[in-house]
Amino acid sequence: MSQDRPEPPTLLYLIKQVELASRAGLDELTRPAGLTALQYTALTVLERHPDLTAARLARNSFVTAQSMADMVTALLDRGLIDRHRDPRDRRRLVLSLTDDGRRLLDRLRPGVTALETRMLAQLPATAPAELRRLLEACRQGLGTPAEDRAS
Amino acid sequence: MSQDRPEPPTLLYLIKQVELASRAGLDELTRPAGLTALQYTALTVLERHPDLTAARLARNSFVTAQSMADMVTALLDRGLIDRHRDPRDRRRLVLSLTDDGRRLLDRLRPGVTALETRMLAQLPATAPAELRRLLEACRQGLGTPAEDRAS
DNA sequence: GTTTAATCATCAGGAAACCTGTTGATTACT
DNA sequence: AGTAATCAACAGGTTTCCTGATGATTAAAC
């Protein structure tokens, strides 16, 4: 009766836990630069996928365009990103990293890499690839956010 | 030149992606009940670890006690949790689920389980255990949040 | 080709979740 | 006894998210 077995947490919860822990670490790294973890993440997405619009960026992050607008404004104000109209679709405002944004990412990257290394420290060398495979399948299962659609 | 290799995202980013997707799914499930995904998660933690304080709950979620206070207040106001002083340490206000809170969790659980199942749908039956093992090691590596300390 | 529908950006307003900094009460350490 | 650590809470503020509405532009339907 009072003998309740620990009841293992769900996988959903474990994922949240790891994300929370990594966000805390990321925040620590990016705070000195005046960036939040989410802003840093958005910058890395723009680095990997140039010429995204705010709307696409929002879908990629499973949030509404209005939510993303707040962050885009912050990054614009700090001069880390830039934007211009797409001549082929004049509704679209295409985002791109500025040189300042690129420099900031380059400066932060080593710390982030170290954080990831620390996360994986206890695991064998084969684990990262395995974890990647599993996570990508999970993302797929939950409905991948229309990404990686090259020109 | 315009041939940029996709540059695989970091594992930290993949974890965030899966968490974002799962949070979106969770929010959809819990919104009808007037709960956010985070509030639901806090309730499940209290279910698995009765007699936690808000401070412990905060550490468990890698946030400050002040941040957790907002959510605790919301859950108290909705009558989903309760609290009382710990007679052995009168600084502590111990949290516990109310019957209403327990009922709500029971009602939401099937949907959450289905969400997790959907996430894992593409993977073989051995994957969940493997994923759990990897994620637990990651959490450990990032500094586990003083949990699972039974009485 | 004109109407209809979808998409993009944006404004307004608000809620939730985070933070720093401070204070007072209680317990633990010395 | 006195210092340090912990817990809860107050004040005030930022970031991140939402719904709802609007105008501009493109795509689809008729």
Short mmCIF file of C-alpha atoms (C1' of nucleotides) in Angstrom, two decimals:
data_model
loop_
_atom_site.label_atom_id
_atom_site.label_comp_id
_atom_site.label_asym_id
_atom_site.label_seq_id
_atom_site.Cartn_x
_atom_site.Cartn_y
_atom_site.Cartn_z
CA MET A 1 0.00 0.00 0.00
CA SER A 2 2.55 2.55 1.11
CA GLN A 3 4.92 0.46 -0.97
CA ASP A 4 4.56 2.47 -4.19
CA ARG A 5 7.05 1.38 -6.80
CA PRO A 6 8.89 4.41 -8.27
CA GLU A 7 6.67 4.41 -11.40
CA PRO A 8 9.04 5.22 -14.26
CA PRO A 9 8.41 8.60 -15.86
CA THR A 10 7.09 8.65 -19.40
CA LEU A 11 9.39 9.12 -22.34
CA LEU A 12 7.66 12.41 -23.07
CA TYR A 13 8.66 13.55 -19.62
CA LEU A 14 12.24 12.37 -19.99
CA ILE A 15 12.58 14.30 -23.23
CA LYS A 16 11.25 17.39 -21.51
CA GLN A 17 13.72 16.90 -18.69
CA VAL A 18 16.70 16.67 -20.99
CA GLU A 19 15.49 19.68 -22.93
CA LEU A 20 15.05 21.67 -19.73
CA ALA A 21 18.52 20.78 -18.57
CA SER A 22 20.07 21.62 -21.89
CA ARG A 23 18.15 24.87 -22.07
CA ALA A 24 19.47 25.84 -18.65
CA GLY A 25 22.98 25.16 -19.87
CA LEU A 26 22.40 27.04 -23.10
CA ASP A 27 20.95 30.01 -21.28
CA GLU A 28 24.03 30.19 -19.11
CA LEU A 29 26.20 30.27 -22.21
CA THR A 30 24.20 32.79 -24.17
CA ARG A 31 23.13 35.13 -21.37
CA PRO A 32 26.47 36.98 -21.28
CA ALA A 33 25.86 37.82 -24.95
CA GLY A 34 22.38 39.09 -24.12
CA LEU A 35 20.71 36.23 -25.97
CA THR A 36 18.14 33.75 -24.72
CA ALA A 37 18.45 30.07 -25.55
CA LEU A 38 15.50 30.35 -27.93
CA GLN A 39 17.00 33.30 -29.75
CA TYR A 40 20.25 31.43 -30.14
CA THR A 41 18.38 28.45 -31.50
CA ALA A 42 16.52 30.60 -34.00
CA LEU A 43 19.84 31.99 -35.22
CA THR A 44 21.24 28.52 -35.78
CA VAL A 45 18.15 27.58 -37.76
CA LEU A 46 18.61 30.62 -39.97
CA GLU A 47 22.24 29.66 -40.41
CA ARG A 48 21.31 26.20 -41.62
CA HIS A 49 18.35 27.36 -43.68
CA PRO A 50 19.04 30.74 -45.24
CA ASP A 51 16.17 32.72 -46.70
CA LEU A 52 13.46 31.53 -44.38
CA THR A 53 10.48 33.73 -43.60
CA ALA A 54 9.22 34.36 -40.09
CA ALA A 55 6.15 32.29 -40.90
CA ARG A 56 8.24 29.28 -41.88
CA LEU A 57 10.44 29.74 -38.86
CA ALA A 58 7.34 29.75 -36.69
CA ARG A 59 6.02 26.53 -38.17
CA ASN A 60 9.40 24.98 -37.71
CA SER A 61 9.18 25.76 -34.00
CA PHE A 62 5.52 24.74 -33.60
CA VAL A 63 4.45 28.22 -32.59
CA THR A 64 2.23 30.84 -34.22
CA ALA A 65 3.58 33.53 -36.52
CA GLN A 66 2.69 36.14 -33.92
CA SER A 67 4.84 34.45 -31.30
CA MET A 68 7.75 34.26 -33.66
CA ALA A 69 7.32 37.91 -34.56
CA ASP A 70 8.36 38.93 -31.05
CA MET A 71 11.65 37.13 -31.35
CA VAL A 72 12.30 38.27 -34.90
CA THR A 73 11.82 41.84 -33.76
CA ALA A 74 14.29 41.36 -30.92
CA LEU A 75 16.89 39.90 -33.26
CA LEU A 76 16.33 42.65 -35.80
CA ASP A 77 16.74 45.33 -33.14
CA ARG A 78 20.02 43.84 -32.06
CA GLY A 79 21.25 43.76 -35.62
CA LEU A 80 21.77 40.01 -35.66
CA ILE A 81 19.43 39.40 -38.57
CA ASP A 82 18.24 41.33 -41.54
CA ARG A 83 15.31 41.04 -43.90
CA HIS A 84 14.14 42.04 -47.35
CA ARG A 85 11.16 41.38 -49.58
CA ASP A 86 11.15 38.34 -51.79
CA PRO A 87 10.84 39.75 -55.32
CA ARG A 88 9.03 36.62 -56.50
CA ASP A 89 6.44 36.78 -53.73
CA ARG A 90 6.06 40.23 -52.37
CA ARG A 91 4.17 39.05 -49.32
CA ARG A 92 7.30 37.42 -47.98
CA LEU A 93 9.96 39.05 -45.86
CA VAL A 94 13.00 36.83 -46.10
CA LEU A 95 15.28 36.65 -43.06
CA SER A 96 19.05 36.32 -43.15
CA LEU A 97 21.89 36.48 -40.68
CA THR A 98 23.99 39.62 -40.59
CA ASP A 99 27.76 39.45 -40.25
CA ASP A 100 27.28 40.36 -36.60
CA GLY A 101 24.89 37.44 -36.19
CA ARG A 102 27.31 35.07 -37.85
CA ARG A 103 30.17 36.28 -35.69
CA LEU A 104 28.11 35.83 -32.54
CA LEU A 105 27.21 32.28 -33.53
CA ASP A 106 30.85 31.48 -34.22
CA ARG A 107 31.79 32.83 -30.83
CA LEU A 108 29.15 30.80 -28.98
CA ARG A 109 29.59 27.56 -30.87
CA PRO A 110 32.50 26.12 -28.88
CA GLY A 111 30.60 26.38 -25.61
CA VAL A 112 27.53 24.76 -27.10
CA THR A 113 29.59 21.93 -28.52
CA ALA A 114 31.13 21.44 -25.09
CA LEU A 115 27.66 21.30 -23.56
CA GLU A 116 26.61 18.59 -26.00
CA THR A 117 29.80 16.69 -25.28
CA ARG A 118 29.10 16.87 -21.56
CA MET A 119 25.59 15.57 -22.16
CA LEU A 120 26.97 12.54 -23.99
CA ALA A 121 30.00 12.01 -21.78
CA GLN A 122 28.72 8.85 -20.12
CA LEU A 123 27.76 7.17 -23.36
CA PRO A 124 29.82 5.10 -25.78
CA ALA A 125 30.96 6.58 -29.08
CA THR A 126 28.18 4.85 -30.97
CA ALA A 127 25.42 6.45 -28.89
CA PRO A 128 25.16 9.87 -30.58
CA ALA A 129 24.30 8.38 -33.95
CA GLU A 130 21.81 6.04 -32.35
CA LEU A 131 20.21 8.83 -30.36
CA ARG A 132 19.98 10.94 -33.48
CA ARG A 133 18.25 8.17 -35.34
CA LEU A 134 15.71 7.66 -32.58
CA LEU A 135 14.98 11.35 -32.13
CA GLU A 136 14.51 11.88 -35.83
CA ALA A 137 11.99 9.06 -35.90
CA CYS A 138 10.19 10.61 -32.94
CA ARG A 139 10.03 13.97 -34.63
CA GLN A 140 8.68 12.28 -37.71
CA GLY A 141 6.09 10.45 -35.69
CA LEU A 142 4.87 13.64 -34.07
CA GLY A 143 4.57 15.36 -37.41
CA THR A 144 7.71 16.89 -38.78
CA PRO A 145 7.49 20.64 -39.33
CA ALA A 146 7.79 20.97 -43.10
CA GLU A 147 11.51 21.48 -43.07
CA ASP A 148 14.39 20.50 -45.30
CA ARG A 149 12.47 21.27 -48.43
CA ALA A 150 15.38 22.49 -50.59
CA SER A 151 14.92 24.62 -53.70
CA MET B 1 28.59 27.23 -54.05
CA SER B 2 24.82 27.02 -53.94
CA GLN B 3 25.51 23.36 -53.20
CA ASP B 4 25.48 23.66 -49.42
CA ARG B 5 25.32 20.26 -47.78
CA PRO B 6 22.40 20.11 -45.34
CA GLU B 7 24.66 20.36 -42.24
CA PRO B 8 23.01 18.02 -39.75
CA PRO B 9 21.45 19.79 -36.77
CA THR B 10 22.99 19.26 -33.36
CA LEU B 11 21.58 16.70 -30.96
CA LEU B 12 20.68 19.53 -28.61
CA TYR B 13 18.55 20.96 -31.38
CA LEU B 14 16.93 17.65 -32.20
CA ILE B 15 15.94 17.19 -28.58
CA LYS B 16 14.43 20.64 -28.55
CA GLN B 17 12.51 19.84 -31.73
CA VAL B 18 11.02 16.68 -30.32
CA GLU B 19 10.15 18.48 -27.12
CA LEU B 20 8.49 21.31 -29.04
CA ALA B 21 6.46 18.87 -31.09
CA SER B 22 5.42 16.89 -28.05
CA ARG B 23 4.54 20.06 -26.16
CA ALA B 24 2.33 21.17 -29.03
CA GLY B 25 0.56 17.83 -28.87
CA LEU B 26 0.26 17.98 -25.11
CA ASP B 27 -1.10 21.50 -25.19
CA GLU B 28 -3.77 20.40 -27.59
CA LEU B 29 -4.79 17.64 -25.21
CA THR B 30 -4.76 19.69 -22.04
CA ARG B 31 -6.12 23.00 -23.33
CA PRO B 32 -9.75 21.83 -23.24
CA ALA B 33 -9.26 21.20 -19.55
CA GLY B 34 -7.82 24.68 -19.09
CA LEU B 35 -4.35 23.36 -18.35
CA THR B 36 -1.07 24.18 -20.06
CA ALA B 37 1.40 21.45 -20.93
CA LEU B 38 3.71 22.63 -18.18
CA GLN B 39 0.98 22.57 -15.59
CA TYR B 40 0.03 19.07 -16.62
CA THR B 41 3.66 18.01 -16.32
CA ALA B 42 3.94 19.52 -12.86
CA LEU B 43 0.87 17.56 -11.80
CA THR B 44 2.38 14.29 -13.02
CA VAL B 45 5.55 15.03 -11.09
CA LEU B 46 3.53 15.59 -7.94
CA GLU B 47 1.73 12.35 -8.61
CA ARG B 48 4.97 10.41 -8.84
CA HIS B 49 6.63 12.28 -5.97
CA PRO B 50 4.10 13.13 -3.29
CA ASP B 51 5.02 15.67 -0.64
CA LEU B 52 7.32 17.82 -2.72
CA THR B 53 7.78 21.47 -1.94
CA ALA B 54 7.59 24.20 -4.55
CA ALA B 55 11.33 24.72 -4.15
CA ARG B 56 12.09 21.10 -4.94
CA LEU B 57 9.68 21.13 -7.81
CA ALA B 58 11.46 24.18 -9.20
CA ARG B 59 14.88 22.54 -8.97
CA ASN B 60 13.47 19.49 -10.66
CA SER B 61 12.42 21.66 -13.58
CA PHE B 62 15.62 23.70 -13.71
CA VAL B 63 13.83 26.95 -12.95
CA THR B 64 13.91 29.32 -10.00
CA ALA B 65 11.52 29.05 -7.07
CA GLN B 66 9.93 32.33 -8.15
CA SER B 67 9.08 30.96 -11.56
CA MET B 68 7.53 27.88 -10.06
CA ALA B 69 5.49 30.00 -7.69
CA ASP B 70 3.40 31.31 -10.58
CA MET B 71 2.38 27.85 -11.61
CA VAL B 72 1.81 26.60 -8.09
CA THR B 73 -0.53 29.53 -7.50
CA ALA B 74 -2.44 28.72 -10.67
CA LEU B 75 -2.84 25.08 -9.67
CA LEU B 76 -3.89 26.04 -6.14
CA ASP B 77 -6.49 28.47 -7.46
CA ARG B 78 -7.97 25.77 -9.64
CA GLY B 79 -8.13 23.39 -6.71
CA LEU B 80 -5.93 20.79 -8.36
CA ILE B 81 -3.31 20.82 -5.62
CA ASP B 82 -3.28 21.51 -1.93
CA ARG B 83 -0.58 22.36 0.58
CA HIS B 84 0.17 22.29 4.25
CA ARG B 85 3.14 22.99 6.49
CA ASP B 86 5.62 20.25 7.15
CA PRO B 87 5.51 19.79 10.95
CA ARG B 88 9.14 18.64 10.97
CA ASP B 89 10.39 21.70 9.04
CA ARG B 90 8.05 24.59 9.38
CA ARG B 91 9.63 26.50 6.53
CA ARG B 92 8.28 23.96 4.07
CA LEU B 93 4.89 24.02 2.43
CA VAL B 94 4.33 20.53 1.14
CA LEU B 95 2.30 20.15 -2.05
CA SER B 96 -0.10 17.34 -2.80
CA LEU B 97 -2.67 16.50 -5.42
CA THR B 98 -6.31 16.96 -4.55
CA ASP B 99 -8.92 14.42 -5.60
CA ASP B 100 -9.86 16.83 -8.37
CA GLY B 101 -6.25 16.91 -9.55
CA ARG B 102 -6.02 13.14 -9.51
CA ARG B 103 -9.25 12.80 -11.43
CA LEU B 104 -8.07 15.27 -14.04
CA LEU B 105 -4.81 13.36 -14.50
CA ASP B 106 -6.69 10.12 -14.89
CA ARG B 107 -8.90 11.69 -17.50
CA LEU B 108 -5.99 13.07 -19.53
CA ARG B 109 -3.71 10.07 -19.30
CA PRO B 110 -5.13 8.05 -22.21
CA GLY B 111 -4.56 10.87 -24.65
CA VAL B 112 -1.04 11.41 -23.45
CA THR B 113 -0.27 7.73 -23.75
CA ALA B 114 -1.63 7.81 -27.29
CA LEU B 115 0.61 10.76 -28.08
CA GLU B 116 3.65 8.88 -26.87
CA THR B 117 2.59 5.87 -28.88
CA ARG B 118 2.28 8.02 -31.99
CA MET B 119 5.75 9.42 -31.38
CA LEU B 120 7.20 5.92 -31.26
CA ALA B 121 5.04 4.44 -34.00
CA GLN B 122 7.80 4.16 -36.58
CA LEU B 123 10.23 2.46 -34.23
CA PRO B 124 10.64 -1.21 -33.32
CA ALA B 125 9.43 -2.50 -29.99
CA THR B 126 12.92 -2.40 -28.52
CA ALA B 127 13.38 1.30 -29.19
CA PRO B 128 11.52 2.79 -26.22
CA ALA B 129 13.77 1.09 -23.69
CA GLU B 130 16.84 2.10 -25.65
CA LEU B 131 15.67 5.69 -25.94
CA ARG B 132 14.94 5.78 -22.24
CA ARG B 133 18.42 4.54 -21.44
CA LEU B 134 20.04 7.16 -23.65
CA LEU B 135 17.92 10.02 -22.36
CA GLU B 136 18.56 9.10 -18.76
CA ALA B 137 22.28 9.15 -19.42
CA CYS B 138 21.94 12.55 -21.08
CA ARG B 139 20.05 13.93 -18.13
CA GLN B 140 22.72 12.55 -15.85
CA GLY B 141 25.44 14.12 -17.93
CA LEU B 142 23.78 17.52 -17.81
CA GLY B 143 23.42 17.30 -14.06
CA THR B 144 20.42 15.45 -12.78
CA PRO B 145 18.05 17.54 -10.68
CA ALA B 146 18.25 15.92 -7.24
CA GLU B 147 15.26 13.69 -7.73
CA ASP B 148 14.27 10.22 -6.67
CA ARG B 149 15.50 10.73 -3.15
CA ALA B 150 12.96 8.57 -1.31
CA SER B 151 12.22 8.95 2.39
"C1'" DG C 1 -10.87 37.61 -65.71
"C1'" DT C 2 -13.09 38.20 -61.72
"C1'" DT C 3 -14.34 36.34 -57.45
"C1'" DT C 4 -12.87 33.40 -53.63
"C1'" DA C 5 -9.59 31.39 -50.78
"C1'" DA C 6 -5.03 30.96 -48.77
"C1'" DT C 7 -0.78 33.05 -47.11
"C1'" DC C 8 2.15 36.63 -45.04
"C1'" DA C 9 3.03 40.29 -42.09
"C1'" DT C 10 1.31 43.20 -38.52
"C1'" DC C 11 -1.52 45.60 -34.79
"C1'" DA C 12 -3.84 45.21 -30.31
"C1'" DG C 13 -4.36 43.10 -26.09
"C1'" DG C 14 -3.50 39.65 -22.78
"C1'" DA C 15 -1.85 35.30 -20.32
"C1'" DA C 16 1.83 32.28 -18.93
"C1'" DA C 17 6.36 31.43 -17.62
"C1'" DC C 18 10.56 32.99 -16.76
"C1'" DC C 19 13.97 36.29 -14.37
"C1'" DT C 20 16.64 39.48 -10.50
"C1'" DG C 21 16.47 41.35 -6.13
"C1'" DT C 22 14.75 41.65 -1.48
"C1'" DT C 23 12.62 40.25 3.01
"C1'" DG C 24 11.34 37.47 6.98
"C1'" DA C 25 10.87 33.04 9.05
"C1'" DT C 26 12.91 28.81 10.22
"C1'" DT C 27 16.46 25.35 10.45
"C1'" DA C 28 21.40 23.79 10.18
"C1'" DC C 29 26.19 24.65 11.00
"C1'" DT C 30 29.88 26.22 14.02
"C1'" DA D 1 25.01 32.25 20.60
"C1'" DG D 2 25.93 33.54 15.98
"C1'" DT D 3 26.48 32.75 11.19
"C1'" DA D 4 24.95 30.56 7.16
"C1'" DA D 5 21.62 28.12 4.38
"C1'" DT D 6 16.86 27.22 3.03
"C1'" DC D 7 12.01 28.26 2.13
"C1'" DA D 8 8.29 31.10 0.92
"C1'" DA D 9 6.73 35.39 -0.66
"C1'" DC D 10 6.59 40.40 -2.49
"C1'" DA D 11 7.73 43.72 -6.12
"C1'" DG D 12 8.70 44.63 -10.70
"C1'" DG D 13 10.03 43.40 -15.31
"C1'" DT D 14 11.19 40.66 -19.74
"C1'" DT D 15 10.38 37.01 -22.94
"C1'" DT D 16 7.53 33.92 -25.01
"C1'" DC D 17 3.34 32.50 -26.25
"C1'" DC D 18 -1.73 33.08 -27.43
"C1'" DT D 19 -6.49 34.80 -29.87
"C1'" DG D 20 -8.57 37.91 -32.86
"C1'" DA D 21 -8.61 41.27 -36.56
"C1'" DT D 22 -6.70 43.82 -40.75
"C1'" DG D 23 -4.56 44.79 -45.21
"C1'" DA D 24 -1.57 43.23 -48.87
"C1'" DT D 25 -0.44 39.83 -52.08
"C1'" DT D 26 -0.60 35.48 -54.45
"C1'" DA D 27 -3.07 31.12 -55.79
"C1'" DA D 28 -7.22 28.63 -56.97
"C1'" DA D 29 -11.95 28.32 -58.73
"C1'" DC D 30 -15.37 29.59 -61.58
#
